[in-house]
Amino acid sequence: MPGKNTQAAGSGGNDRPIEATAESSTRTSKQDWLDLAIRTLIEDGIDQVKIQVMAKKLEVSRSSFYWFFESLQDLHHQLLRNWLHNNTDPVVEHAQRPAPNINRAILNVFECWIDNRLFDPQLDIAVRIWARRDPSIRAVIDEADRRRVEAITAMYRRYGYDEENAFIRARVLYFMQIGHYTLDVDEALDVRASHVPAYLLAFSGQEAAPEDVAVFDDFIARFAKYRDNMAEG
């Protein structure tokens, strides 16, 4: 289970300093610490997720950290929980959504690859790099990958693919996308969208109906508008 695996990420223990006071926590929230830890993990790696370093960036005392976390290991545990919630649950949920045909079902999953609010590729890569040095983190990633592939496999089975065919197609779809992120392919959104019919044929073995592609094009247009509005804001 995820909770069991993530607890293994650190040695545990309560190193809360006795000088921590309520006053020291009023300038920050738990989410402030988590957001900074995530940014630091992505930009600098797990070695730089340090209490003193983050406290300096937040312009608060080190003791305020202990109002929200028992220890640095506790923060690591919650980072992993955040990653599992934000990067795995949406993939599973989208793979389970009803759709009139397999290509529309695949496009539901594609939404996660377009919208980084559903799947953050930078965070996913950062956690995988972290796992290279910590077997307990590797175990958490293996479980997340299993859940994602299992959900996509079940999606294929719902549309008549046999067990082996569904499993291999799910792996191809999922592993291709993770590889795309790992290679850091720089491709404009409109270029990616232009390849959608060919991707659907490759992943399903069936030609995409124009109306199915149109539904996904509308999703991309809405996301692009959101992204542009965020950039202007």
Coordinates of C-alpha atoms in Angstrom, one line a residue:
M1 CA 0.0 0.0 0.0
P2 CA 1.2 3.6 -0.7
G3 CA 1.2 4.6 3.0
K4 CA 3.3 1.6 4.0
N5 CA 5.9 2.3 1.3
T6 CA 6.1 6.0 1.8
Q7 CA 6.7 5.6 5.6
A8 CA 9.8 3.7 4.7
A9 CA 11.3 6.8 3.1
G10 CA 12.9 7.9 6.3
S11 CA 14.0 6.7 9.6
G12 CA 11.2 8.5 11.5
G13 CA 11.7 9.9 14.9
N14 CA 10.5 13.1 16.5
D15 CA 13.1 15.8 16.3
R16 CA 10.7 18.7 17.1
P17 CA 12.8 21.4 18.8
I18 CA 11.5 22.7 22.2
E19 CA 11.8 26.3 21.0
A20 CA 9.0 26.0 18.5
T21 CA 6.2 28.5 19.2
A22 CA 2.9 29.4 17.8
E23 CA 4.2 32.8 16.9
S24 CA 6.8 31.3 14.6
S25 CA 4.2 29.6 12.5
T26 CA 1.9 32.5 11.8
R27 CA 3.8 33.8 8.8
T28 CA 3.6 30.5 6.9
S29 CA 1.2 27.6 6.3
K30 CA 1.8 23.9 5.8
Q31 CA 1.0 24.4 2.1
D32 CA 3.8 27.1 1.9
W33 CA 6.3 24.5 3.1
L34 CA 5.0 21.8 0.8
D35 CA 4.9 24.0 -2.2
L36 CA 8.5 25.1 -1.7
A37 CA 9.6 21.5 -1.0
I38 CA 8.0 20.5 -4.3
R39 CA 9.7 23.3 -6.2
T40 CA 13.0 22.5 -4.6
L41 CA 12.7 18.8 -5.4
I42 CA 12.0 19.6 -9.1
E43 CA 14.6 22.3 -9.5
D44 CA 17.4 21.1 -7.2
G45 CA 16.8 17.6 -6.1
I46 CA 16.0 16.0 -2.8
D47 CA 19.4 16.9 -1.3
Q48 CA 18.3 20.5 -1.2
V49 CA 15.0 19.9 0.5
K50 CA 16.5 21.0 3.8
I51 CA 14.7 22.7 6.7
Q52 CA 17.2 25.5 7.2
V53 CA 17.5 26.3 3.5
M54 CA 13.7 26.4 3.1
A55 CA 13.2 28.4 6.2
K56 CA 15.6 31.0 4.9
K57 CA 13.7 31.2 1.6
L58 CA 10.4 31.5 3.4
E59 CA 11.9 34.2 5.7
V60 CA 10.8 32.4 8.8
S61 CA 12.6 30.7 11.7
R62 CA 13.5 27.0 11.4
S63 CA 11.3 26.2 14.3
S64 CA 8.1 27.1 12.4
F65 CA 8.7 23.9 10.3
Y66 CA 7.9 21.8 13.3
W67 CA 4.4 23.1 13.7
F68 CA 3.5 21.3 10.4
F69 CA 5.9 18.4 10.2
E70 CA 7.3 16.0 12.8
S71 CA 10.7 15.7 11.0
L72 CA 12.3 16.0 7.6
Q73 CA 11.3 12.4 7.0
D74 CA 7.7 13.4 7.7
L75 CA 8.0 16.0 5.0
H76 CA 9.5 13.4 2.6
H77 CA 6.5 11.2 3.4
Q78 CA 4.0 13.9 2.6
L79 CA 5.8 14.9 -0.6
L80 CA 5.3 11.3 -1.8
R81 CA 1.7 11.4 -0.7
N82 CA 1.2 14.6 -2.7
W83 CA 2.8 13.0 -5.7
L84 CA 0.7 9.9 -5.5
H85 CA -2.5 12.0 -5.1
N86 CA -1.7 14.5 -7.9
N87 CA 0.1 12.3 -10.4
T88 CA -1.6 8.9 -10.1
D89 CA -5.2 9.4 -9.0
P90 CA -6.1 11.6 -12.0
V91 CA -4.7 9.0 -14.5
V92 CA -6.6 6.2 -12.8
E93 CA -9.8 8.3 -12.7
H94 CA -9.6 9.3 -16.4
A95 CA -8.9 5.7 -17.5
Q96 CA -12.1 4.7 -15.6
R97 CA -14.3 7.3 -17.3
P98 CA -17.1 6.0 -19.5
A99 CA -16.7 6.6 -23.2
P100 CA -18.6 5.6 -26.4
N101 CA -15.5 3.8 -27.9
I102 CA -11.9 3.0 -27.2
N103 CA -10.5 6.0 -28.9
R104 CA -12.6 8.3 -26.8
A105 CA -11.4 6.4 -23.8
I106 CA -7.8 6.9 -24.8
L107 CA -8.4 10.6 -25.3
N108 CA -9.7 10.8 -21.7
V109 CA -6.3 9.6 -20.6
F110 CA -4.6 12.0 -23.0
E111 CA -6.2 14.8 -21.1
C112 CA -3.7 14.0 -18.3
W113 CA -0.8 14.4 -20.7
I114 CA -2.0 17.8 -21.8
D115 CA -3.0 19.4 -18.5
N116 CA -0.3 19.5 -15.9
R117 CA -2.9 20.1 -13.2
L118 CA -3.8 16.5 -13.8
F119 CA -0.3 15.1 -14.2
D120 CA 2.9 17.1 -13.5
P121 CA 5.7 15.6 -15.6
Q122 CA 8.4 17.7 -13.9
L123 CA 7.4 16.4 -10.5
D124 CA 7.2 12.8 -11.8
I125 CA 10.7 13.0 -13.2
A126 CA 12.0 14.5 -10.0
V127 CA 10.6 11.7 -7.9
R128 CA 12.0 9.1 -10.2
I129 CA 15.5 10.7 -9.9
W130 CA 15.1 10.6 -6.1
A131 CA 14.3 6.9 -6.3
R132 CA 17.6 6.1 -8.0
R133 CA 19.3 6.5 -4.6
D134 CA 16.6 5.2 -2.3
P135 CA 15.0 1.8 -2.7
S136 CA 12.1 2.7 -0.6
I137 CA 11.2 5.5 -3.0
R138 CA 11.6 3.1 -5.9
A139 CA 9.0 0.8 -4.3
V140 CA 6.5 3.7 -4.2
I141 CA 7.1 4.5 -7.8
D142 CA 6.7 0.8 -8.8
E143 CA 3.4 0.8 -7.0
A144 CA 2.3 4.0 -8.8
D145 CA 3.3 2.6 -12.2
R146 CA 1.5 -0.6 -11.5
R147 CA -1.7 1.3 -10.6
R148 CA -1.5 3.5 -13.7
V149 CA -0.9 0.6 -16.1
E150 CA -3.5 -1.6 -14.3
A151 CA -6.2 1.2 -14.8
I152 CA -5.3 1.6 -18.5
T153 CA -5.3 -2.2 -19.0
A154 CA -8.8 -2.4 -17.5
M155 CA -9.8 0.4 -19.9
Y156 CA -8.8 -1.6 -22.9
R157 CA -10.5 -4.7 -21.5
R158 CA -13.8 -2.8 -21.3
Y159 CA -13.7 -2.4 -25.1
G160 CA -13.1 -6.0 -25.9
Y161 CA -9.4 -6.4 -25.9
D162 CA -8.2 -9.7 -24.5
E163 CA -6.0 -9.7 -21.3
E164 CA -2.6 -9.9 -23.0
N165 CA -3.5 -7.4 -25.8
A166 CA -4.9 -5.0 -23.3
F167 CA -1.9 -5.2 -21.0
I168 CA 0.6 -4.7 -23.8
R169 CA -1.3 -1.8 -25.3
A170 CA -1.6 -0.2 -21.9
R171 CA 2.2 -0.5 -21.3
V172 CA 3.0 0.9 -24.8
L173 CA 0.7 3.9 -24.2
Y174 CA 2.0 4.6 -20.7
F175 CA 5.7 3.8 -21.2
M176 CA 5.7 5.9 -24.3
Q177 CA 4.4 9.0 -22.5
I178 CA 6.8 8.6 -19.6
G179 CA 9.6 8.2 -22.1
H180 CA 8.4 11.3 -23.9
Y181 CA 8.8 13.3 -20.6
T182 CA 12.1 11.7 -19.7
L183 CA 13.6 12.7 -23.1
D184 CA 12.3 16.2 -22.5
V185 CA 10.8 16.4 -26.0
D186 CA 10.2 20.1 -26.9
E187 CA 7.0 20.0 -29.0
A188 CA 4.4 22.8 -29.3
L189 CA 0.9 22.0 -28.2
D190 CA -0.6 22.4 -31.7
V191 CA 2.0 20.1 -33.1
R192 CA 1.2 17.4 -30.5
A193 CA -2.5 17.9 -31.3
S194 CA -1.9 17.3 -35.0
H195 CA -0.5 13.8 -34.3
V196 CA -3.5 12.7 -32.3
P197 CA -5.3 10.7 -35.0
A198 CA -2.1 8.8 -35.8
Y199 CA -1.5 8.1 -32.1
L200 CA -5.0 6.8 -31.7
L201 CA -4.5 4.4 -34.6
A202 CA -1.3 3.2 -33.1
F203 CA -2.7 2.7 -29.6
S204 CA -6.1 1.2 -30.5
G205 CA -5.6 -0.2 -33.9
Q206 CA -8.7 1.7 -35.0
E207 CA -9.1 4.8 -37.1
A208 CA -10.3 7.8 -35.1
A209 CA -13.7 9.3 -35.9
P210 CA -13.6 13.0 -36.8
E211 CA -16.1 13.8 -34.0
D212 CA -13.9 12.1 -31.4
V213 CA -10.9 14.2 -32.5
A214 CA -13.0 17.3 -32.4
V215 CA -14.0 16.7 -28.8
F216 CA -10.3 16.5 -27.9
D217 CA -9.4 19.5 -29.9
D218 CA -12.0 21.4 -27.9
F219 CA -10.4 20.3 -24.7
I220 CA -7.0 21.4 -25.9
A221 CA -8.4 24.8 -26.9
R222 CA -9.9 25.3 -23.5
F223 CA -6.7 24.3 -21.8
A224 CA -4.6 26.6 -24.0
K225 CA -6.9 29.5 -23.1
Y226 CA -6.5 28.7 -19.4
R227 CA -2.7 28.5 -19.8
D228 CA -2.6 31.8 -21.7
N229 CA -4.7 33.5 -19.1
M230 CA -2.5 32.2 -16.3
A231 CA 0.6 33.5 -18.1
E232 CA -1.0 37.0 -18.5
G233 CA -2.1 37.0 -14.9

